Amino acid sequence: RWHKRPASRSPAAAQANLELLHPNGLGVPQDQAEAIRWYRRAAELGHAPSQTNLGMMHVVGQGVPRDAAEGLRWLTAAAEQDNAAAQFHIGSLYATGEGVERDPVAALDWYRKAADQGHVIAQLNLGLMYANGQGVERSYEEAARWYAAAAEQGNAAAQVNLGLLYANGHGLPQNHAEAARWFQQAAAQGNSTAQMHLGQMYADGRGVPQDATQAYMLLSQAASALQPGEELNRVTASLNAIAGTLSSEDLQRATELARGLREPVPAAGA
C-alpha cells in the first residue's frame, strides 16, 4: 500500500516510479490495465520515458489493443522532448512500415536523432542504411563512422561490420590488423560471424600471426552456431583442411579451446 502514496504527491516522477512496479508485479499485484493507467497518467503530465513505454505498448499490443497510430502519437510526444529511445522506435516504424507508410528517409532522420545522443542500435542501423544506400546515397565513409560509434560502445554487430570495412578497404584504408582487432572483440562476445572471419585470418596469417590452432578453435566455435548452408559448408571445409595440418595434440587443444575448456582466444595481434 505504501508504494501508492507518493503518486498523489509528486505527479510525474512518483507515477513513473509506480508504473515501473506494475508491469512486472514488483511490490504490487501484476496488472497490465493498472500499469497502463499509471503510464498514461505520467505520460499526460509530460514524462517522456512513460510516453515512450506507453507508445510501444500500443505498437505491440501489450495490455492495450494494438494501435500503431496511437503508439506513434505517444512516441512522437517523447521524441519531441529528445528522448532517444522514442526517436529510435519511430525510426524503426518508418523503416519497417509498421503502422505507417514505409519511409527510409524518415527512418534515417529519426535514427540520426537517436544516434546523435548515443543510442547504440540507432548508430548501428544508421551505419547499415549508409552501407546499403537506404534512404540516402551509399557512403561507406559514413557507414564506418556510425559503425565505429556503436562498436566503441561494445556492439558486436557493429564491430563485425567495421571489421569488414577495414578488411575490404571500403570507406577506410584497408587494414587487416585493424579488421582482426574488431573481429576479436566481437568474437569474444560469441559472435559467430566474427569467429568465422577471425578464424580464417589466423589460418591465412592476415592481420594476425598465422596460427592453425587458433584458426581451428575459432572456426569450430563459428560452425557450432551456423545454420546449414553454404557458409557452414565453407567453414567445415576450412576445418577439415586445417585439421590435416595439426598434430593430434594440437588438434585436441584446439577442440578444448573451442569448448571453453582451455584459455580464451588472445587479443588479435598479441
mmCIF file of C-alpha atoms in Angstrom:
data_model
loop_
_atom_site.group_PDB
_atom_site.id
_atom_site.type_symbol
_atom_site.label_atom_id
_atom_site.label_comp_id
_atom_site.label_asym_id
_atom_site.label_seq_id
_atom_site.Cartn_x
_atom_site.Cartn_y
_atom_site.Cartn_z
ATOM 1 C CA ARG A 1 0.000 0.000 0.000
ATOM 2 C CA TRP A 2 2.795 2.437 0.838
ATOM 3 C CA HIS A 3 4.062 2.196 -2.733
ATOM 4 C CA LYS A 4 0.997 4.100 -3.921
ATOM 5 C CA ARG A 5 1.171 7.064 -1.568
ATOM 6 C CA PRO A 6 3.801 9.203 -3.319
ATOM 7 C CA ALA A 7 1.895 9.132 -6.598
ATOM 8 C CA SER A 8 -0.606 11.706 -5.432
ATOM 9 C CA ARG A 9 2.124 13.952 -4.034
ATOM 10 C CA SER A 10 4.673 14.187 -6.847
ATOM 11 C CA PRO A 11 2.864 13.936 -10.165
ATOM 12 C CA ALA A 12 5.085 12.686 -12.998
ATOM 13 C CA ALA A 13 8.109 11.337 -11.145
ATOM 14 C CA ALA A 14 6.161 9.425 -8.499
ATOM 15 C CA GLN A 15 3.774 7.979 -11.038
ATOM 16 C CA ALA A 16 6.725 6.986 -13.181
ATOM 17 C CA ASN A 17 8.217 5.154 -10.190
ATOM 18 C CA LEU A 18 4.930 3.402 -9.515
ATOM 19 C CA GLU A 19 4.387 2.425 -13.147
ATOM 20 C CA LEU A 20 7.715 0.574 -13.144
ATOM 21 C CA LEU A 21 6.364 -1.677 -10.387
ATOM 22 C CA HIS A 22 3.180 -2.727 -12.138
ATOM 23 C CA PRO A 23 4.231 -4.473 -15.384
ATOM 24 C CA ASN A 24 6.452 -6.965 -13.567
ATOM 25 C CA GLY A 25 4.431 -7.167 -10.372
ATOM 26 C CA LEU A 26 7.224 -5.719 -8.232
ATOM 27 C CA GLY A 27 5.728 -4.637 -4.928
ATOM 28 C CA VAL A 28 2.145 -4.552 -6.254
ATOM 29 C CA PRO A 29 -0.085 -7.138 -7.926
ATOM 30 C CA GLN A 30 0.811 -7.678 -11.579
ATOM 31 C CA ASP A 31 -1.912 -5.853 -13.514
ATOM 32 C CA GLN A 32 -1.459 -4.696 -17.093
ATOM 33 C CA ALA A 33 -4.537 -2.483 -17.007
ATOM 34 C CA GLU A 34 -3.315 -0.774 -13.840
ATOM 35 C CA ALA A 35 0.156 -0.332 -15.370
ATOM 36 C CA ILE A 36 -1.355 1.275 -18.456
ATOM 37 C CA ARG A 37 -3.392 3.637 -16.285
ATOM 38 C CA TRP A 38 -0.303 4.840 -14.456
ATOM 39 C CA TYR A 39 1.768 5.048 -17.630
ATOM 40 C CA ARG A 40 -0.953 7.178 -19.162
ATOM 41 C CA ARG A 41 -1.216 9.499 -16.148
ATOM 42 C CA ALA A 42 2.547 10.110 -16.145
ATOM 43 C CA ALA A 43 2.627 10.422 -19.928
ATOM 44 C CA GLU A 44 -0.130 13.028 -19.892
ATOM 45 C CA LEU A 45 1.991 15.013 -17.441
ATOM 46 C CA GLY A 46 4.804 15.035 -19.984
ATOM 47 C CA HIS A 47 7.054 12.281 -18.617
ATOM 48 C CA ALA A 48 8.990 11.241 -21.736
ATOM 49 C CA PRO A 49 10.005 7.699 -20.648
ATOM 50 C CA SER A 50 6.362 6.974 -19.791
ATOM 51 C CA GLN A 51 5.275 8.336 -23.148
ATOM 52 C CA THR A 52 7.822 6.062 -24.817
ATOM 53 C CA ASN A 53 6.708 2.987 -22.871
ATOM 54 C CA LEU A 54 3.038 3.726 -23.426
ATOM 55 C CA GLY A 55 3.689 4.269 -27.114
ATOM 56 C CA MET A 56 5.465 0.939 -27.501
ATOM 57 C CA MET A 57 2.736 -0.884 -25.569
ATOM 58 C CA HIS A 58 0.252 0.418 -28.127
ATOM 59 C CA VAL A 59 2.552 -0.538 -31.004
ATOM 60 C CA VAL A 60 2.950 -4.150 -29.861
ATOM 61 C CA GLY A 61 -0.463 -4.523 -28.217
ATOM 62 C CA GLN A 62 0.784 -5.146 -24.685
ATOM 63 C CA GLY A 63 -2.049 -4.533 -22.228
ATOM 64 C CA VAL A 64 -3.973 -2.471 -24.795
ATOM 65 C CA PRO A 65 -5.394 -3.112 -28.254
ATOM 66 C CA ARG A 66 -2.688 -2.921 -30.867
ATOM 67 C CA ASP A 67 -2.788 0.584 -32.352
ATOM 68 C CA ALA A 68 0.357 1.772 -34.130
ATOM 69 C CA ALA A 69 -1.120 5.217 -34.802
ATOM 70 C CA GLU A 70 -1.766 5.787 -31.084
ATOM 71 C CA GLY A 71 1.667 4.384 -30.331
ATOM 72 C CA LEU A 72 3.264 6.765 -32.793
ATOM 73 C CA ARG A 73 1.414 9.686 -31.193
ATOM 74 C CA TRP A 74 2.934 8.960 -27.785
ATOM 75 C CA LEU A 75 6.352 8.155 -29.209
ATOM 76 C CA THR A 76 6.339 11.472 -31.068
ATOM 77 C CA ALA A 77 5.488 13.325 -27.863
ATOM 78 C CA ALA A 78 8.522 11.761 -26.196
ATOM 79 C CA ALA A 79 10.754 12.204 -29.233
ATOM 80 C CA GLU A 80 9.968 15.920 -29.290
ATOM 81 C CA GLN A 81 11.493 16.013 -25.800
ATOM 82 C CA ASP A 82 14.662 14.461 -27.275
ATOM 83 C CA ASN A 83 14.018 11.032 -25.807
ATOM 84 C CA ALA A 84 16.490 8.866 -27.743
ATOM 85 C CA ALA A 85 14.579 5.612 -27.263
ATOM 86 C CA ALA A 86 11.420 7.159 -28.703
ATOM 87 C CA GLN A 87 13.350 8.567 -31.644
ATOM 88 C CA PHE A 88 14.838 5.137 -32.300
ATOM 89 C CA HIS A 89 11.449 3.413 -32.158
ATOM 90 C CA ILE A 90 9.916 5.940 -34.572
ATOM 91 C CA GLY A 91 12.830 5.300 -36.929
ATOM 92 C CA SER A 92 12.129 1.579 -36.724
ATOM 93 C CA LEU A 93 8.433 2.096 -37.506
ATOM 94 C CA TYR A 94 9.296 4.052 -40.641
ATOM 95 C CA ALA A 95 11.998 1.556 -41.596
ATOM 96 C CA THR A 96 9.617 -1.403 -41.419
ATOM 97 C CA GLY A 97 6.341 0.301 -42.373
ATOM 98 C CA GLU A 98 4.773 -0.786 -39.076
ATOM 99 C CA GLY A 99 1.597 1.302 -38.715
ATOM 100 C CA VAL A 100 2.929 3.972 -41.075
ATOM 101 C CA GLU A 101 3.868 4.128 -44.722
ATOM 102 C CA ARG A 102 7.391 2.790 -45.102
ATOM 103 C CA ASP A 103 9.749 5.752 -45.477
ATOM 104 C CA PRO A 104 13.521 5.102 -45.398
ATOM 105 C CA VAL A 105 14.289 8.828 -45.492
ATOM 106 C CA ALA A 106 12.184 9.465 -42.387
ATOM 107 C CA ALA A 107 13.695 6.381 -40.743
ATOM 108 C CA LEU A 108 17.175 7.712 -41.406
ATOM 109 C CA ASP A 109 16.274 11.106 -39.933
ATOM 110 C CA TRP A 110 14.872 9.614 -36.720
ATOM 111 C CA TYR A 111 17.732 7.143 -36.352
ATOM 112 C CA ARG A 112 20.171 10.037 -36.693
ATOM 113 C CA LYS A 113 18.453 11.984 -33.900
ATOM 114 C CA ALA A 114 18.792 8.983 -31.594
ATOM 115 C CA ALA A 115 22.302 8.126 -32.788
ATOM 116 C CA ASP A 116 23.496 11.671 -32.089
ATOM 117 C CA GLN A 117 22.508 11.049 -28.464
ATOM 118 C CA GLY A 118 24.499 7.820 -28.316
ATOM 119 C CA HIS A 119 21.719 5.282 -28.880
ATOM 120 C CA VAL A 120 23.815 2.286 -29.881
ATOM 121 C CA ILE A 121 21.281 0.386 -32.021
ATOM 122 C CA ALA A 122 20.348 3.595 -33.816
ATOM 123 C CA GLN A 123 24.037 4.072 -34.584
ATOM 124 C CA LEU A 124 24.257 0.518 -35.924
ATOM 125 C CA ASN A 125 21.114 0.934 -38.037
ATOM 126 C CA LEU A 126 22.318 4.256 -39.376
ATOM 127 C CA GLY A 127 25.554 2.584 -40.434
ATOM 128 C CA LEU A 128 23.597 -0.168 -42.173
ATOM 129 C CA MET A 129 21.466 2.343 -44.043
ATOM 130 C CA TYR A 130 24.532 4.227 -45.283
ATOM 131 C CA ALA A 131 26.263 0.975 -46.254
ATOM 132 C CA ASN A 132 23.217 -0.233 -48.196
ATOM 133 C CA GLY A 133 22.124 3.116 -49.606
ATOM 134 C CA GLN A 134 18.715 3.022 -47.917
ATOM 135 C CA GLY A 135 17.078 6.434 -47.729
ATOM 136 C CA VAL A 136 20.398 8.039 -48.610
ATOM 137 C CA GLU A 137 23.181 7.771 -51.152
ATOM 138 C CA ARG A 138 25.517 4.911 -50.269
ATOM 139 C CA SER A 139 28.525 6.086 -48.296
ATOM 140 C CA TYR A 140 30.926 3.603 -46.751
ATOM 141 C CA GLU A 141 32.684 6.519 -45.069
ATOM 142 C CA GLU A 142 29.511 7.460 -43.177
ATOM 143 C CA ALA A 143 28.772 3.794 -42.517
ATOM 144 C CA ALA A 144 32.228 3.424 -40.975
ATOM 145 C CA ARG A 145 31.686 6.476 -38.775
ATOM 146 C CA TRP A 146 28.450 5.143 -37.308
ATOM 147 C CA TYR A 147 29.669 1.560 -37.038
ATOM 148 C CA ALA A 148 32.668 2.863 -35.119
ATOM 149 C CA ALA A 149 30.439 4.811 -32.737
ATOM 150 C CA ALA A 150 28.412 1.684 -31.955
ATOM 151 C CA ALA A 151 31.470 -0.583 -31.920
ATOM 152 C CA GLU A 152 33.154 1.604 -29.323
ATOM 153 C CA GLN A 153 30.110 1.007 -27.122
ATOM 154 C CA GLY A 154 30.653 -2.740 -27.449
ATOM 155 C CA ASN A 155 28.013 -3.622 -30.023
ATOM 156 C CA ALA A 156 29.168 -6.896 -31.596
ATOM 157 C CA ALA A 157 27.304 -6.488 -34.884
ATOM 158 C CA ALA A 158 28.852 -3.052 -35.391
ATOM 159 C CA GLN A 159 32.286 -4.449 -34.546
ATOM 160 C CA VAL A 160 31.872 -7.123 -37.228
ATOM 161 C CA ASN A 161 30.675 -4.614 -39.824
ATOM 162 C CA LEU A 162 33.514 -2.229 -39.013
ATOM 163 C CA GLY A 163 35.971 -5.101 -39.286
ATOM 164 C CA LEU A 164 34.605 -5.976 -42.724
ATOM 165 C CA LEU A 165 35.039 -2.388 -43.904
ATOM 166 C CA TYR A 166 38.678 -2.477 -42.792
ATOM 167 C CA ALA A 167 39.205 -5.909 -44.353
ATOM 168 C CA ASN A 168 37.777 -4.832 -47.711
ATOM 169 C CA GLY A 169 39.024 -1.243 -47.726
ATOM 170 C CA HIS A 170 35.518 0.190 -48.041
ATOM 171 C CA GLY A 171 35.313 3.718 -46.659
ATOM 172 C CA LEU A 172 38.562 3.157 -44.772
ATOM 173 C CA PRO A 173 42.133 2.317 -45.766
ATOM 174 C CA GLN A 174 42.434 -1.457 -45.969
ATOM 175 C CA ASN A 175 43.966 -2.646 -42.711
ATOM 176 C CA HIS A 176 43.846 -6.337 -41.866
ATOM 177 C CA ALA A 177 45.300 -5.840 -38.377
ATOM 178 C CA GLU A 178 42.552 -3.366 -37.533
ATOM 179 C CA ALA A 179 39.950 -5.697 -39.033
ATOM 180 C CA ALA A 180 41.251 -8.533 -36.855
ATOM 181 C CA ARG A 181 41.133 -6.302 -33.773
ATOM 182 C CA TRP A 182 37.436 -5.591 -34.256
ATOM 183 C CA PHE A 183 36.625 -9.190 -35.168
ATOM 184 C CA GLN A 184 38.377 -10.291 -31.978
ATOM 185 C CA GLN A 185 36.211 -8.007 -29.830
ATOM 186 C CA ALA A 186 33.035 -9.363 -31.404
ATOM 187 C CA ALA A 187 34.293 -12.965 -31.309
ATOM 188 C CA ALA A 188 34.915 -12.620 -27.575
ATOM 189 C CA GLN A 189 31.187 -11.864 -27.242
ATOM 190 C CA GLY A 190 30.331 -15.094 -29.047
ATOM 191 C CA ASN A 191 29.518 -13.570 -32.436
ATOM 192 C CA SER A 192 29.795 -16.456 -34.903
ATOM 193 C CA THR A 193 30.405 -14.229 -37.932
ATOM 194 C CA ALA A 194 33.368 -12.622 -36.184
ATOM 195 C CA GLN A 195 34.671 -16.031 -35.135
ATOM 196 C CA MET A 196 34.458 -17.215 -38.735
ATOM 197 C CA HIS A 197 36.318 -14.213 -40.189
ATOM 198 C CA LEU A 198 38.936 -14.105 -37.444
ATOM 199 C CA GLY A 199 39.482 -17.854 -37.708
ATOM 200 C CA GLN A 200 40.163 -17.560 -41.416
ATOM 201 C CA MET A 201 42.569 -14.689 -40.757
ATOM 202 C CA TYR A 202 44.514 -16.870 -38.311
ATOM 203 C CA ALA A 203 44.544 -19.649 -40.912
ATOM 204 C CA ASP A 204 45.911 -17.307 -43.583
ATOM 205 C CA GLY A 205 48.094 -15.111 -41.380
ATOM 206 C CA ARG A 206 46.296 -11.923 -42.426
ATOM 207 C CA GLY A 207 46.436 -9.195 -39.787
ATOM 208 C CA VAL A 208 47.462 -11.731 -37.141
ATOM 209 C CA PRO A 209 50.288 -14.258 -36.861
ATOM 210 C CA GLN A 210 49.414 -17.483 -38.651
ATOM 211 C CA ASP A 211 48.154 -19.931 -36.038
ATOM 212 C CA ALA A 212 46.369 -23.102 -37.107
ATOM 213 C CA THR A 213 45.309 -23.940 -33.555
ATOM 214 C CA GLN A 214 43.579 -20.598 -33.031
ATOM 215 C CA ALA A 215 42.084 -20.839 -36.510
ATOM 216 C CA TYR A 216 40.625 -24.276 -35.770
ATOM 217 C CA MET A 217 39.302 -23.147 -32.393
ATOM 218 C CA LEU A 218 37.541 -20.074 -33.801
ATOM 219 C CA LEU A 219 36.139 -21.832 -36.857
ATOM 220 C CA SER A 220 34.843 -24.642 -34.643
ATOM 221 C CA GLN A 221 33.048 -22.119 -32.463
ATOM 222 C CA ALA A 222 31.562 -20.477 -35.544
ATOM 223 C CA ALA A 223 30.479 -23.811 -37.022
ATOM 224 C CA SER A 224 28.592 -24.737 -33.861
ATOM 225 C CA ALA A 225 26.372 -21.658 -34.284
ATOM 226 C CA LEU A 226 25.909 -21.575 -38.065
ATOM 227 C CA GLN A 227 22.820 -22.891 -39.798
ATOM 228 C CA PRO A 228 23.181 -25.475 -42.585
ATOM 229 C CA GLY A 229 24.103 -23.799 -45.857
ATOM 230 C CA GLU A 230 26.972 -22.560 -47.986
ATOM 231 C CA GLU A 231 28.603 -20.631 -45.160
ATOM 232 C CA LEU A 232 28.705 -23.659 -42.891
ATOM 233 C CA ASN A 233 29.978 -25.770 -45.782
ATOM 234 C CA ARG A 234 32.883 -23.356 -46.320
ATOM 235 C CA VAL A 235 33.745 -23.326 -42.628
ATOM 236 C CA THR A 236 33.608 -27.123 -42.488
ATOM 237 C CA ALA A 237 35.919 -27.363 -45.498
ATOM 238 C CA SER A 238 38.386 -24.992 -43.815
ATOM 239 C CA LEU A 239 38.237 -27.009 -40.593
ATOM 240 C CA ASN A 240 38.992 -30.220 -42.469
ATOM 241 C CA ALA A 241 41.928 -28.603 -44.246
ATOM 242 C CA ILE A 242 43.354 -27.163 -41.020
ATOM 243 C CA ALA A 243 42.875 -30.434 -39.112
ATOM 244 C CA GLY A 244 45.153 -32.117 -41.619
ATOM 245 C CA THR A 245 47.990 -29.761 -40.649
ATOM 246 C CA LEU A 246 47.686 -30.212 -36.879
ATOM 247 C CA SER A 247 49.285 -32.822 -34.674
ATOM 248 C CA SER A 248 46.889 -34.910 -32.586
ATOM 249 C CA GLU A 249 47.964 -32.910 -29.508
ATOM 250 C CA ASP A 250 47.320 -29.542 -31.185
ATOM 251 C CA LEU A 251 44.002 -30.763 -32.573
ATOM 252 C CA GLN A 252 42.912 -31.832 -29.084
ATOM 253 C CA ARG A 253 43.996 -28.470 -27.650
ATOM 254 C CA ALA A 254 42.099 -26.582 -30.370
ATOM 255 C CA THR A 255 38.996 -28.680 -29.705
ATOM 256 C CA GLU A 256 39.232 -27.967 -25.975
ATOM 257 C CA LEU A 257 39.676 -24.278 -26.671
ATOM 258 C CA ALA A 258 36.566 -24.288 -28.831
ATOM 259 C CA ARG A 259 34.595 -25.887 -25.992
ATOM 260 C CA GLY A 260 35.899 -23.337 -23.485
ATOM 261 C CA LEU A 261 37.919 -25.907 -21.589
ATOM 262 C CA ARG A 262 41.208 -24.061 -22.016
ATOM 263 C CA GLU A 263 42.366 -20.434 -22.008
ATOM 264 C CA PRO A 264 40.373 -17.969 -24.185
ATOM 265 C CA VAL A 265 41.484 -16.653 -27.545
ATOM 266 C CA PRO A 266 44.193 -13.982 -27.169
ATOM 267 C CA ALA A 267 43.702 -10.450 -28.403
ATOM 268 C CA ALA A 268 44.348 -10.118 -32.118
ATOM 269 C CA GLY A 269 47.958 -9.265 -32.803
ATOM 270 C CA ALA A 270 49.053 -10.272 -29.308
#
